[in-house]
Short mmCIF file of N, CA and C in Angstrom, two decimals:
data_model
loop_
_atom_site.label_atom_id
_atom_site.label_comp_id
_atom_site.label_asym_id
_atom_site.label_seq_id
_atom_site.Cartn_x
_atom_site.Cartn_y
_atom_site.Cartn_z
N UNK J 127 0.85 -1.16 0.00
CA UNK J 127 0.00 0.00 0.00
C UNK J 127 0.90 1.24 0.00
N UNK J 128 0.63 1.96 -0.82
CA UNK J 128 1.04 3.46 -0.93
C UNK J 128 0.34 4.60 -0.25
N UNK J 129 1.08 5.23 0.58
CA UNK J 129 0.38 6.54 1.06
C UNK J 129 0.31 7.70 0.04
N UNK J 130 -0.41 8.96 0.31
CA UNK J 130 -0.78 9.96 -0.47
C UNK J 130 0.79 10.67 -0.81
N UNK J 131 1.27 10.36 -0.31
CA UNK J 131 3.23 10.94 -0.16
C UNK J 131 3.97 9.98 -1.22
N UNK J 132 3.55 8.77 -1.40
CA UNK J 132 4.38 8.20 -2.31
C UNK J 132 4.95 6.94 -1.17
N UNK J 133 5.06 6.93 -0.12
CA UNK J 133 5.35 6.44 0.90
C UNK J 133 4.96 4.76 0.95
N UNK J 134 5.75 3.90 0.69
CA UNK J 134 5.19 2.13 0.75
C UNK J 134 5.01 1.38 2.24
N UNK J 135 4.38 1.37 2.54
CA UNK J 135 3.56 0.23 3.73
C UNK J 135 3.20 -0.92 3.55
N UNK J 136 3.52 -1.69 4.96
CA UNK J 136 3.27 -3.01 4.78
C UNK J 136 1.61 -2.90 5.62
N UNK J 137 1.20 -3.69 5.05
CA UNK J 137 -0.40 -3.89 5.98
C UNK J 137 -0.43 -4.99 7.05
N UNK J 138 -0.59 -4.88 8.09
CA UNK J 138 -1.20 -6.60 8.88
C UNK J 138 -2.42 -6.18 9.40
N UNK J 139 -3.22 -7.42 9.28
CA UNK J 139 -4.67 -6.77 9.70
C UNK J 139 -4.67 -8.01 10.79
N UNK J 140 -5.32 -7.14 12.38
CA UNK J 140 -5.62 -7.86 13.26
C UNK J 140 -4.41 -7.79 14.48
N UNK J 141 -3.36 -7.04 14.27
CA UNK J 141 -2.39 -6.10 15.78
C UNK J 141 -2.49 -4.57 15.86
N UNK J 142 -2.31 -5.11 16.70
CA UNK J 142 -2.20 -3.25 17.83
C UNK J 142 -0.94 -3.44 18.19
N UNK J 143 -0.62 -2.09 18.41
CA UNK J 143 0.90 -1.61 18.98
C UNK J 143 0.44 -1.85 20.82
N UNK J 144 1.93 -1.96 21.08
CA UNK J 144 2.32 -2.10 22.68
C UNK J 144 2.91 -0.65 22.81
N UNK J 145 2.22 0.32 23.69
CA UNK J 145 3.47 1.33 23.90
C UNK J 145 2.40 2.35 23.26
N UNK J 146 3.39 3.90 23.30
CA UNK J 146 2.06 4.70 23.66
C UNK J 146 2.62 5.62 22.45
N UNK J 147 1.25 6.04 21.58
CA UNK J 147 1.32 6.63 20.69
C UNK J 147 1.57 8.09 20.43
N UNK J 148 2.47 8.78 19.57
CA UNK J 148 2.78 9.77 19.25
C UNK J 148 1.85 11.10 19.12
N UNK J 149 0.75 10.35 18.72
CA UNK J 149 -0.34 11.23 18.36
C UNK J 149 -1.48 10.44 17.90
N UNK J 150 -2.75 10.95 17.88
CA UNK J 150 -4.10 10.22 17.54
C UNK J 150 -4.96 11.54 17.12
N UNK J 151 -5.83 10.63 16.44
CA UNK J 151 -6.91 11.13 15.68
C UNK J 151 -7.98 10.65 15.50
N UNK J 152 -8.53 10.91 15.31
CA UNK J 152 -10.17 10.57 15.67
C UNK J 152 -11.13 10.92 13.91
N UNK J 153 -12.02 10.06 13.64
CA UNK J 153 -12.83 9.98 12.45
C UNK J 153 -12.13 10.22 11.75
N UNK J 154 -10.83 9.55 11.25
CA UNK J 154 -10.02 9.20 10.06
C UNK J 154 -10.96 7.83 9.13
N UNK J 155 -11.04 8.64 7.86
CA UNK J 155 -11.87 7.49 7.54
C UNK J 155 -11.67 6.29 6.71
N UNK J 156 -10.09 5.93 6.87
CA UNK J 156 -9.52 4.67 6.64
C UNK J 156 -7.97 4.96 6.40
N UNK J 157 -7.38 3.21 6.38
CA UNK J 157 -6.21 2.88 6.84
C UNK J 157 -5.31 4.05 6.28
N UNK J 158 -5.80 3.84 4.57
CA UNK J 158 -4.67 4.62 3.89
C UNK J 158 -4.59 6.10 4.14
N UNK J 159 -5.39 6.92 4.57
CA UNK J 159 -5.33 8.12 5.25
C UNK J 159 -4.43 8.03 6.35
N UNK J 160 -4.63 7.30 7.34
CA UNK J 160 -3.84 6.82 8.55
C UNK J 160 -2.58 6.70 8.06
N UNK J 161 -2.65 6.06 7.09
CA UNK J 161 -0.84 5.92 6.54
C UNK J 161 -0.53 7.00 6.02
N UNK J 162 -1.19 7.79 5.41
CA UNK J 162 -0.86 9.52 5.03
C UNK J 162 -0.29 10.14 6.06
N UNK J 163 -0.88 9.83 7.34
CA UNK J 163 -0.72 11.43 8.08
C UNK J 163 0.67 10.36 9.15
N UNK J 164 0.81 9.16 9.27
CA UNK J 164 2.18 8.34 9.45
C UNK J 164 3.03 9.24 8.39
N UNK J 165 2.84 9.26 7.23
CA UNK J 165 4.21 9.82 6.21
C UNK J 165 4.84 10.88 6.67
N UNK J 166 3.07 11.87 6.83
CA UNK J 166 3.68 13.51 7.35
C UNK J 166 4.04 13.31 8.69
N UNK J 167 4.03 12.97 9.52
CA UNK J 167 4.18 12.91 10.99
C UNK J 167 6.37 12.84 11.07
N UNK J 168 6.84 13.70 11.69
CA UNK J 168 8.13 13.58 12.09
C UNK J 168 8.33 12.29 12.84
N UNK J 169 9.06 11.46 12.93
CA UNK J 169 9.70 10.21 13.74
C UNK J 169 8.52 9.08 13.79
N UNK J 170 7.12 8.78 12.66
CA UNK J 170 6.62 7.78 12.79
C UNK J 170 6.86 7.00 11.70
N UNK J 171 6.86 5.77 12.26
CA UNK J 171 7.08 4.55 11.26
C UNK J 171 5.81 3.65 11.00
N UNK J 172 4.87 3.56 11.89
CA UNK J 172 3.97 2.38 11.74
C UNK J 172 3.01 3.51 12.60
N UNK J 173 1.50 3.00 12.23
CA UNK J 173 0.16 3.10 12.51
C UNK J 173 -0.80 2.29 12.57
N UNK J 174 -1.82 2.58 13.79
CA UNK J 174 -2.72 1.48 14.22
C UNK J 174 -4.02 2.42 13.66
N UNK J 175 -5.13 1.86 12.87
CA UNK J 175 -6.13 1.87 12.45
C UNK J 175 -7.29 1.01 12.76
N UNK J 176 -8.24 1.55 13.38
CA UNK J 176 -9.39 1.02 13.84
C UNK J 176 -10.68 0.99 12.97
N UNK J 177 -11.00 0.43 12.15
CA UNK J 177 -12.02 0.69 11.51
C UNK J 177 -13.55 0.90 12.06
N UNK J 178 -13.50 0.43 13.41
CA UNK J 178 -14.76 0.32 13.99
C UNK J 178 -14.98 2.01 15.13
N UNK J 179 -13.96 2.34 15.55
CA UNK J 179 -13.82 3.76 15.65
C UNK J 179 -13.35 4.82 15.29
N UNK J 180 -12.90 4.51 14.12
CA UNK J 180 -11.92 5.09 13.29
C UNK J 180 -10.79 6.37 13.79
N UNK J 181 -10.17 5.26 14.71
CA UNK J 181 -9.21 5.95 15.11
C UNK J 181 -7.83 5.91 14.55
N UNK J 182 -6.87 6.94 14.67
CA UNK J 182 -5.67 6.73 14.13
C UNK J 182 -4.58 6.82 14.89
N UNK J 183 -3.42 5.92 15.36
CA UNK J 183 -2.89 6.45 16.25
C UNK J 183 -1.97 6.29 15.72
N UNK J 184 -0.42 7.06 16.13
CA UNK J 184 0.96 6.53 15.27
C UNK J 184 2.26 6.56 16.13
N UNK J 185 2.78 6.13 15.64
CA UNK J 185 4.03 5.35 16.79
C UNK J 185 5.13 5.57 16.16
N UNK J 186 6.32 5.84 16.91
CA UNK J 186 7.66 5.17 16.50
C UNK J 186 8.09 4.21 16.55
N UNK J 187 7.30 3.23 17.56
CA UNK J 187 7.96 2.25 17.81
C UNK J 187 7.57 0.84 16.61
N UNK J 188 7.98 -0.38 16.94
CA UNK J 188 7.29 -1.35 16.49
C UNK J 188 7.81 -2.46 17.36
N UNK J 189 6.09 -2.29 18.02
CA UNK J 189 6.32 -3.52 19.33
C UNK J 189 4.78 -3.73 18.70
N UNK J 190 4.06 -5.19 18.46
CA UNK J 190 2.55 -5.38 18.35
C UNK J 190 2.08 -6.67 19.25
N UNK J 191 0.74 -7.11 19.30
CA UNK J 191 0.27 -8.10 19.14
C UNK J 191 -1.21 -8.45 18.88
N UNK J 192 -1.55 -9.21 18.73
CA UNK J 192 -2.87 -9.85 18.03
C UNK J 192 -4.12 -9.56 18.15
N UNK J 193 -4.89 -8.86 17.82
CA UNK J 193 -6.53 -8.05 18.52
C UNK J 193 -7.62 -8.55 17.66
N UNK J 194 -7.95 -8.13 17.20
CA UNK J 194 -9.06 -8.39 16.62
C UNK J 194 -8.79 -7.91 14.86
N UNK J 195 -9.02 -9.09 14.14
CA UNK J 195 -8.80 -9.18 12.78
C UNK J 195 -9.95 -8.67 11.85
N UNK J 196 -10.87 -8.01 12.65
CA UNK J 196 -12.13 -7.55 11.79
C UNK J 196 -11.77 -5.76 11.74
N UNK J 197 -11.05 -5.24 12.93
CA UNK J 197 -11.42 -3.97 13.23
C UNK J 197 -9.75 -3.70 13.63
N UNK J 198 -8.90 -4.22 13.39
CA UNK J 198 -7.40 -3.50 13.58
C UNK J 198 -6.67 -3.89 12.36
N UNK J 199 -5.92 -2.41 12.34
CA UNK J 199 -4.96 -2.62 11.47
C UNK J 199 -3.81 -1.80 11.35
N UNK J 200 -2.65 -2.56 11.30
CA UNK J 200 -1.47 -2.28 11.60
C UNK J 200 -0.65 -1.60 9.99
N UNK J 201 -0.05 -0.72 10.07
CA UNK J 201 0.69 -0.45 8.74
C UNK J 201 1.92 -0.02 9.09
N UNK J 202 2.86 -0.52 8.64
CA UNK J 202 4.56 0.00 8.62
C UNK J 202 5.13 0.08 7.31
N UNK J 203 5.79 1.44 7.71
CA UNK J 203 6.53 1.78 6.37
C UNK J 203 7.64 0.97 6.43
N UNK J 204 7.64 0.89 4.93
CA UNK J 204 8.65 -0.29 4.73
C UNK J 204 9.82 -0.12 4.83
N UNK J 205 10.02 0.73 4.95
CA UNK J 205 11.81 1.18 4.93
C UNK J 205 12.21 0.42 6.43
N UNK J 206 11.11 0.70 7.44
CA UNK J 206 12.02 -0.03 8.70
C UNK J 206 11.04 -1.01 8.74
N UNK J 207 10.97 -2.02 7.88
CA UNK J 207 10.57 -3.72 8.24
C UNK J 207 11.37 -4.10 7.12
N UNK J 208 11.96 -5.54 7.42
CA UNK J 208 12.55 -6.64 7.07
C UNK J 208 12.31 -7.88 7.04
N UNK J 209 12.26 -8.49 5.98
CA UNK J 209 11.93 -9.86 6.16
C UNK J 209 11.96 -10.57 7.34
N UNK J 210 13.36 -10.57 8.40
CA UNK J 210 13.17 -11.06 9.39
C UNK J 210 12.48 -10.83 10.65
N UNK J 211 12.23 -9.16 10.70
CA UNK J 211 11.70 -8.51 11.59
C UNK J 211 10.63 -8.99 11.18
N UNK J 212 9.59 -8.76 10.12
CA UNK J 212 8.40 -9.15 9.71
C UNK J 212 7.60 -10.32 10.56
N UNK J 213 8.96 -11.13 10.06
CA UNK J 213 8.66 -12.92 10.95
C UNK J 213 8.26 -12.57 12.48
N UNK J 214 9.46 -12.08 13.05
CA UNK J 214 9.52 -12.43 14.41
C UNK J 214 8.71 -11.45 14.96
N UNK J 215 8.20 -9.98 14.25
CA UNK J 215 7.09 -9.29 14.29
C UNK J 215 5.68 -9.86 14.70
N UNK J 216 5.65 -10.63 13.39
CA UNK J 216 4.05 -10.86 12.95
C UNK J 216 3.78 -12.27 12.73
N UNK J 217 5.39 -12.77 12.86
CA UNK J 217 4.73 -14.45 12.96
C UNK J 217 4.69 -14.98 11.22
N UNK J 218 4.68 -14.17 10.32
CA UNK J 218 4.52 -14.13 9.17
C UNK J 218 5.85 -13.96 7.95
#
């Protein structure tokens, strides 16, 4: 997935971040917006997207784990994920 910046993201649907977010937003009305305002944001790499409250929150970090696969969704820019991180990330 591409953000409005040009910006490449990985998607996982169904984690939330551990650890406390940079900033949030409220009635964002989907992921790839969420990954927009991750691009513009100084020092974020990954964003948690809620589809069921459409919240946006964004992080520097990348710590996750497993929530609900209907209504979370996780996006990291790709520049800081790696195949191996990916794995030991996401299991995937």
């Amino acid at each position: 997935m591409f953000s409005s910046s040009g910006t490449r993201y990985s998607v996982f649907q169904g984690y939330v971040h551990i650890g406390t977010a940079i900033d949030v937003s409220a009635k964002v009305l989907s992921n790839l917006l969420c990954a927009s305002s991750c691009s513009e944001t100084e020092n974020c790499i990954s964003a948690h997207y809620n589809k069921a409250t459409l919240a946006c929150s964004l992080f520097d970090s990348l710590a996750f784990h497993p929530r609900d696969v209907e209504n979370d969704i996780t996006v990291v820019n790709s520049i800081a994920i790696t195949e191996n991180s990916r794995a030991q990330l996401f299991g995937t």
